């Protein structure tokens, strides 16, 4: 199994947890979306740099995403015909969970992407997608969603839109290590930037945003010009192996998510972070 070196602060945190025998924090379900677009040398990815004041991953570059909201479990969204694309049952198979959780994760993925980037994976019907979300009225709706003033279901009904779940692809699953005080069970999705839409720097949780080639982002981390948590860096590395967004989505169409939790292990006098075996070849080439 290939491994990643750990910052000293994280090693100290893991050691303190092990020595104290504390009870692991209960992980919260979350969804994150790797937005991709054609780049000069493979796919570009959209990144937000989190505010350094954030309790979790402060200062890190991340993909749009966040925790599942209780209203994301609203089954009326499906019952009212606001869901287009693969069924919740099919998503449950892809994501490795039950149907209610799968439905909530897909809703959270779309909602959080809109809240944090202004990109909306929805359309007037199953074969259309919103072309522009930059107007003041769209911004008012985004803020209302972000503040939990309205639910995703209410927003879609107001706009006469359906959720385009077929625009998402399942990619991977990561569970925060047991020694972290804030833990998330995060499902990673991929999605192509819809034609006509643009990303906007609108999230209150980020200090800056950028589009970067997936492999360029990997190099920026290696040169310590930006910071990323290992799952984000590894996802950029993996996505960067594909020629374009179409190839990324084609790969995602056949994936079934298996949740992975990194562990801190000793390697001689060093402590290292375990990673899934599937990444070993990619990491060995760096």
Tab-separated table of C-alpha atoms in Angstrom:
chain	number	residue	atom	x	y	z
A	1	UNK	CA	0.000	0.000	0.000
A	2	UNK	CA	1.365	3.403	-0.993
A	3	UNK	CA	1.484	6.012	1.768
A	4	UNK	CA	1.650	9.772	2.215
A	5	UNK	CA	3.999	11.553	4.657
A	6	UNK	CA	2.278	13.367	7.516
A	7	UNK	CA	2.781	16.915	8.838
A	8	UNK	CA	4.234	16.953	12.359
A	9	UNK	CA	1.096	18.564	13.808
A	10	UNK	CA	-1.066	15.733	12.466
A	11	UNK	CA	1.320	13.116	13.852
A	12	UNK	CA	1.131	14.761	17.267
A	13	UNK	CA	-2.658	14.789	17.080
A	14	UNK	CA	-2.785	11.094	16.169
A	15	UNK	CA	-0.356	10.180	18.948
A	16	UNK	CA	-2.323	12.166	21.516
A	17	UNK	CA	-5.514	10.385	20.463
A	18	UNK	CA	-3.881	6.947	20.709
A	19	UNK	CA	-2.400	7.638	24.133
A	20	UNK	CA	-5.600	9.075	25.517
A	21	UNK	CA	-7.941	6.345	24.298
A	22	UNK	CA	-10.631	8.886	23.401
A	23	UNK	CA	-13.887	7.891	21.735
A	24	UNK	CA	-13.887	8.755	18.010
A	25	UNK	CA	-16.202	11.566	16.968
A	26	UNK	CA	-19.274	10.428	15.051
A	27	UNK	CA	-18.728	11.233	11.342
A	28	UNK	CA	-21.194	13.421	9.495
A	29	UNK	CA	-22.266	12.532	5.962
A	30	UNK	CA	-21.016	14.946	3.313
A	31	UNK	CA	-20.812	15.326	-0.455
A	32	UNK	CA	-18.187	17.096	-2.540
A	33	UNK	CA	-18.174	17.704	-6.288
A	34	UNK	CA	-15.129	17.847	-8.552
A	35	UNK	CA	-16.204	20.343	-11.208
A	36	UNK	CA	-14.210	19.777	-14.410
A	37	UNK	CA	-13.889	21.614	-17.698
A	38	UNK	CA	-11.599	21.159	-20.728
A	39	UNK	CA	-8.098	22.437	-20.069
A	40	UNK	CA	-4.885	22.977	-21.977
A	41	UNK	CA	-3.467	19.604	-20.896
A	42	UNK	CA	-6.303	17.513	-19.558
A	43	UNK	CA	-9.195	18.497	-17.287
A	44	UNK	CA	-9.237	21.681	-15.242
A	45	UNK	CA	-10.667	21.447	-11.721
A	46	UNK	CA	-12.391	24.128	-9.653
A	47	UNK	CA	-10.868	24.794	-6.226
A	48	UNK	CA	-11.822	26.940	-3.255
A	49	UNK	CA	-9.264	27.979	-0.641
A	50	UNK	CA	-10.999	27.696	2.726
A	51	UNK	CA	-10.776	30.559	5.205
A	52	UNK	CA	-7.888	29.980	7.625
A	53	UNK	CA	-10.356	30.564	10.472
A	54	UNK	CA	-12.394	27.472	9.534
A	55	UNK	CA	-12.349	24.739	12.177
A	56	UNK	CA	-11.974	21.993	9.558
A	57	UNK	CA	-9.366	22.157	6.775
A	58	UNK	CA	-8.651	25.857	7.323
A	59	UNK	CA	-6.425	27.277	4.572
A	60	UNK	CA	-6.784	24.142	2.448
A	61	UNK	CA	-7.825	24.076	-1.202
A	62	UNK	CA	-10.965	21.968	-1.597
A	63	UNK	CA	-13.709	21.146	-4.083
A	64	UNK	CA	-17.218	22.586	-3.571
A	65	UNK	CA	-19.154	20.556	-1.038
A	66	UNK	CA	-20.405	20.237	2.496
A	67	UNK	CA	-22.466	18.320	4.972
A	68	UNK	CA	-25.816	16.696	4.236
A	69	UNK	CA	-28.719	18.801	5.514
A	70	UNK	CA	-31.729	17.029	7.100
A	71	UNK	CA	-33.951	18.481	4.364
A	72	UNK	CA	-31.792	16.769	1.732
A	73	UNK	CA	-33.629	13.597	2.784
A	74	UNK	CA	-36.933	15.061	1.550
A	75	UNK	CA	-38.553	12.279	-0.495
A	76	UNK	CA	-41.111	14.740	-1.908
A	77	UNK	CA	-38.491	15.897	-4.385
A	78	UNK	CA	-38.786	12.540	-6.146
A	79	UNK	CA	-42.535	12.200	-5.598
A	80	UNK	CA	-43.184	15.615	-7.169
A	81	UNK	CA	-41.249	14.744	-10.318
A	82	UNK	CA	-38.313	17.029	-9.559
A	83	UNK	CA	-35.744	14.259	-10.007
A	84	UNK	CA	-34.303	13.374	-13.440
A	85	UNK	CA	-31.661	10.780	-14.251
A	86	UNK	CA	-30.648	7.606	-12.411
A	87	UNK	CA	-33.119	6.612	-9.693
A	88	UNK	CA	-32.276	6.773	-5.969
A	89	UNK	CA	-32.037	2.968	-6.072
A	90	UNK	CA	-29.386	3.131	-8.780
A	91	UNK	CA	-27.523	5.826	-6.894
A	92	UNK	CA	-27.646	3.657	-3.769
A	93	UNK	CA	-25.875	0.918	-5.729
A	94	UNK	CA	-23.267	3.343	-7.040
A	95	UNK	CA	-22.633	5.000	-3.674
A	96	UNK	CA	-22.739	1.850	-1.548
A	97	UNK	CA	-25.496	2.998	0.791
A	98	UNK	CA	-29.276	2.800	1.250
A	99	UNK	CA	-31.737	4.727	-0.916
A	100	UNK	CA	-32.640	7.538	1.522
A	101	UNK	CA	-28.975	8.317	2.113
A	102	UNK	CA	-28.178	8.114	-1.609
A	103	UNK	CA	-31.008	10.526	-2.411
A	104	UNK	CA	-29.782	12.928	0.286
A	105	UNK	CA	-26.177	12.744	-0.908
A	106	UNK	CA	-27.117	13.556	-4.505
A	107	UNK	CA	-29.276	16.465	-3.322
A	108	UNK	CA	-26.453	17.714	-1.072
A	109	UNK	CA	-23.982	17.474	-3.950
A	110	UNK	CA	-26.142	19.629	-6.227
A	111	UNK	CA	-27.158	22.046	-3.483
A	112	UNK	CA	-23.634	22.595	-2.136
A	113	UNK	CA	-22.218	23.072	-5.626
A	114	UNK	CA	-24.744	25.817	-6.295
A	115	UNK	CA	-24.185	27.405	-2.884
A	116	UNK	CA	-20.389	27.427	-3.177
A	117	UNK	CA	-19.812	28.074	-6.884
A	118	UNK	CA	-23.066	29.328	-8.408
A	119	UNK	CA	-23.140	26.294	-10.725
A	120	UNK	CA	-26.517	24.560	-10.873
A	121	UNK	CA	-26.973	20.990	-12.126
A	122	UNK	CA	-30.658	21.380	-12.962
A	123	UNK	CA	-32.839	22.164	-15.938
A	124	UNK	CA	-36.388	22.756	-17.106
A	125	UNK	CA	-36.563	19.097	-18.121
A	126	UNK	CA	-34.484	15.906	-18.233
A	127	UNK	CA	-32.757	17.012	-21.452
A	128	UNK	CA	-31.997	20.641	-20.617
A	129	UNK	CA	-29.785	22.494	-18.165
A	130	UNK	CA	-29.905	26.058	-16.870
A	131	UNK	CA	-27.648	28.194	-19.065
A	132	UNK	CA	-27.008	31.191	-16.809
A	133	UNK	CA	-27.215	31.676	-13.037
A	134	UNK	CA	-25.464	35.038	-12.731
A	135	UNK	CA	-28.507	37.317	-12.313
A	136	UNK	CA	-29.468	39.010	-9.057
A	137	UNK	CA	-32.530	36.793	-8.750
A	138	UNK	CA	-30.392	33.658	-8.922
A	139	UNK	CA	-28.035	35.083	-6.328
A	140	UNK	CA	-30.988	35.746	-4.005
A	141	UNK	CA	-32.056	32.125	-4.397
A	142	UNK	CA	-28.497	30.899	-3.760
A	143	UNK	CA	-28.275	32.922	-0.551
A	144	UNK	CA	-31.663	31.604	0.575
A	145	UNK	CA	-30.438	28.041	0.074
A	146	UNK	CA	-27.142	28.722	1.821
A	147	UNK	CA	-28.890	30.259	4.832
A	148	UNK	CA	-31.373	27.335	4.925
A	149	UNK	CA	-34.221	29.806	4.423
A	150	UNK	CA	-35.547	27.506	1.701
A	151	UNK	CA	-35.054	23.826	0.924
A	152	UNK	CA	-33.750	22.433	-2.346
A	153	UNK	CA	-37.210	21.047	-3.092
A	154	UNK	CA	-38.856	24.454	-2.605
A	155	UNK	CA	-36.194	26.139	-4.736
A	156	UNK	CA	-36.638	23.709	-7.631
A	157	UNK	CA	-40.435	24.003	-7.462
A	158	UNK	CA	-40.253	27.793	-7.492
A	159	UNK	CA	-38.012	27.715	-10.557
A	160	UNK	CA	-39.927	24.856	-12.288
A	161	UNK	CA	-36.695	22.871	-12.529
A	162	UNK	CA	-35.710	19.231	-12.166
A	163	UNK	CA	-32.554	17.910	-10.549
A	164	UNK	CA	-30.256	16.575	-13.308
A	165	UNK	CA	-28.711	13.683	-11.381
A	166	UNK	CA	-27.378	12.277	-14.653
A	167	UNK	CA	-24.900	15.168	-14.773
A	168	UNK	CA	-23.138	13.705	-11.734
A	169	UNK	CA	-20.773	10.764	-11.583
A	170	UNK	CA	-19.757	8.793	-8.480
A	171	UNK	CA	-16.000	8.844	-7.885
A	172	UNK	CA	-14.767	7.814	-4.407
A	173	UNK	CA	-15.463	7.812	-0.679
A	174	UNK	CA	-13.280	9.017	2.205
A	175	UNK	CA	-13.833	8.765	5.953
A	176	UNK	CA	-11.916	11.188	8.196
A	177	UNK	CA	-9.410	9.356	10.465
A	178	UNK	CA	-10.525	8.500	13.982
A	179	UNK	CA	-8.121	10.930	15.670
A	180	UNK	CA	-9.672	14.023	14.062
A	181	UNK	CA	-12.095	15.950	16.316
A	182	UNK	CA	-14.345	16.743	13.328
A	183	UNK	CA	-15.052	13.792	11.101
A	184	UNK	CA	-16.860	13.413	7.783
A	185	UNK	CA	-17.951	10.460	5.702
A	186	UNK	CA	-17.560	12.118	2.315
A	187	UNK	CA	-18.725	10.891	-1.059
A	188	UNK	CA	-16.807	12.443	-3.983
A	189	UNK	CA	-18.727	13.156	-7.187
A	190	UNK	CA	-17.560	14.509	-10.543
A	191	UNK	CA	-19.470	16.843	-12.876
A	192	UNK	CA	-18.740	18.780	-16.039
A	193	UNK	CA	-19.259	22.554	-15.909
A	194	UNK	CA	-22.576	23.020	-17.785
A	195	UNK	CA	-22.360	24.893	-21.067
A	196	UNK	CA	-23.105	28.586	-20.590
A	197	UNK	CA	-22.631	28.560	-16.830
A	198	UNK	CA	-19.690	30.171	-15.037
A	199	UNK	CA	-18.314	29.702	-11.547
A	200	UNK	CA	-18.481	32.627	-9.164
A	201	UNK	CA	-16.571	33.445	-5.978
A	202	UNK	CA	-19.628	33.430	-3.732
A	203	UNK	CA	-18.914	31.089	-0.813
A	204	UNK	CA	-18.560	32.705	2.609
A	205	UNK	CA	-16.280	29.825	3.620
A	206	UNK	CA	-13.564	30.523	1.030
A	207	UNK	CA	-10.960	33.284	0.776
A	208	UNK	CA	-10.249	32.718	-2.934
A	209	UNK	CA	-11.158	30.421	-5.818
A	210	UNK	CA	-9.431	29.236	-8.975
A	211	UNK	CA	-9.569	26.936	-11.957
A	212	UNK	CA	-6.386	24.926	-12.405
A	213	UNK	CA	-5.282	21.999	-14.483
A	214	UNK	CA	-5.691	18.898	-12.340
A	215	UNK	CA	-2.018	18.005	-12.714
A	216	UNK	CA	-1.010	21.645	-12.202
A	217	UNK	CA	-2.830	21.550	-8.865
A	218	UNK	CA	-0.909	18.397	-7.940
A	219	UNK	CA	2.370	20.186	-8.697
A	220	UNK	CA	1.341	23.280	-6.724
A	221	UNK	CA	0.840	21.106	-3.653
A	222	UNK	CA	4.158	19.335	-4.184
A	223	UNK	CA	5.891	22.728	-4.367
A	224	UNK	CA	4.021	23.753	-1.196
A	225	UNK	CA	2.426	26.708	-2.972
A	226	UNK	CA	-1.048	25.564	-1.930
A	227	UNK	CA	-2.300	23.116	0.695
A	228	UNK	CA	-4.666	20.167	0.245
A	229	UNK	CA	-5.894	17.302	2.347
A	230	UNK	CA	-4.683	13.947	0.933
A	231	UNK	CA	-8.069	12.942	-0.579
A	232	UNK	CA	-8.217	16.194	-2.568
A	233	UNK	CA	-4.635	15.849	-3.802
A	234	UNK	CA	-5.129	12.213	-4.762
A	235	UNK	CA	-8.369	13.052	-6.582
A	236	UNK	CA	-6.599	15.748	-8.609
A	237	UNK	CA	-3.844	13.255	-9.402
A	238	UNK	CA	-6.354	10.650	-10.553
A	239	UNK	CA	-8.591	13.019	-12.531
A	240	UNK	CA	-5.475	14.391	-14.222
A	241	UNK	CA	-4.848	11.019	-15.846
A	242	UNK	CA	-7.849	11.485	-18.156
A	243	UNK	CA	-7.814	13.393	-21.430
A	244	UNK	CA	-10.916	15.509	-20.880
A	245	UNK	CA	-14.161	15.832	-18.880
A	246	UNK	CA	-15.932	13.296	-21.095
A	247	UNK	CA	-13.334	10.673	-20.220
A	248	UNK	CA	-13.688	11.483	-16.510
A	249	UNK	CA	-17.479	11.093	-16.647
A	250	UNK	CA	-17.158	7.874	-18.657
A	251	UNK	CA	-14.892	6.434	-15.970
A	252	UNK	CA	-17.313	7.514	-13.237
A	253	UNK	CA	-20.246	5.797	-14.934
A	254	UNK	CA	-18.861	2.379	-14.038
A	255	UNK	CA	-17.639	3.121	-10.528
A	256	UNK	CA	-19.015	1.800	-7.250
A	257	UNK	CA	-17.868	3.720	-4.181
A	258	UNK	CA	-16.070	1.936	-1.347
A	259	UNK	CA	-15.455	4.120	1.698
A	260	UNK	CA	-11.797	4.333	2.772
A	261	UNK	CA	-10.451	5.611	6.098
A	262	UNK	CA	-6.739	6.552	6.157
A	263	UNK	CA	-4.722	5.319	9.123
A	264	UNK	CA	-1.545	6.639	10.695
A	265	UNK	CA	1.127	3.931	10.690
A	266	UNK	CA	4.774	3.818	11.718
A	267	UNK	CA	7.407	3.338	9.030
A	268	UNK	CA	10.738	3.171	10.781
A	269	UNK	CA	11.149	6.479	12.590
A	270	UNK	CA	8.489	8.210	10.486
A	271	UNK	CA	4.714	8.257	10.645
A	272	UNK	CA	2.831	7.982	7.382
A	273	UNK	CA	-0.760	8.012	6.177
A	274	UNK	CA	-2.148	4.987	4.397
A	275	UNK	CA	-3.909	5.380	1.056
A	276	UNK	CA	-5.994	3.002	-1.072
A	277	UNK	CA	-3.925	0.495	-3.067
A	278	UNK	CA	-5.467	1.795	-6.305
A	279	UNK	CA	-3.371	4.970	-5.981
A	280	UNK	CA	-0.031	3.182	-5.518
A	281	UNK	CA	1.001	3.240	-9.195
A	282	UNK	CA	0.035	6.911	-9.617
A	283	UNK	CA	1.938	7.976	-6.525
A	284	UNK	CA	4.993	5.901	-7.409
A	285	UNK	CA	5.257	7.842	-10.655
A	286	UNK	CA	5.515	11.213	-8.883
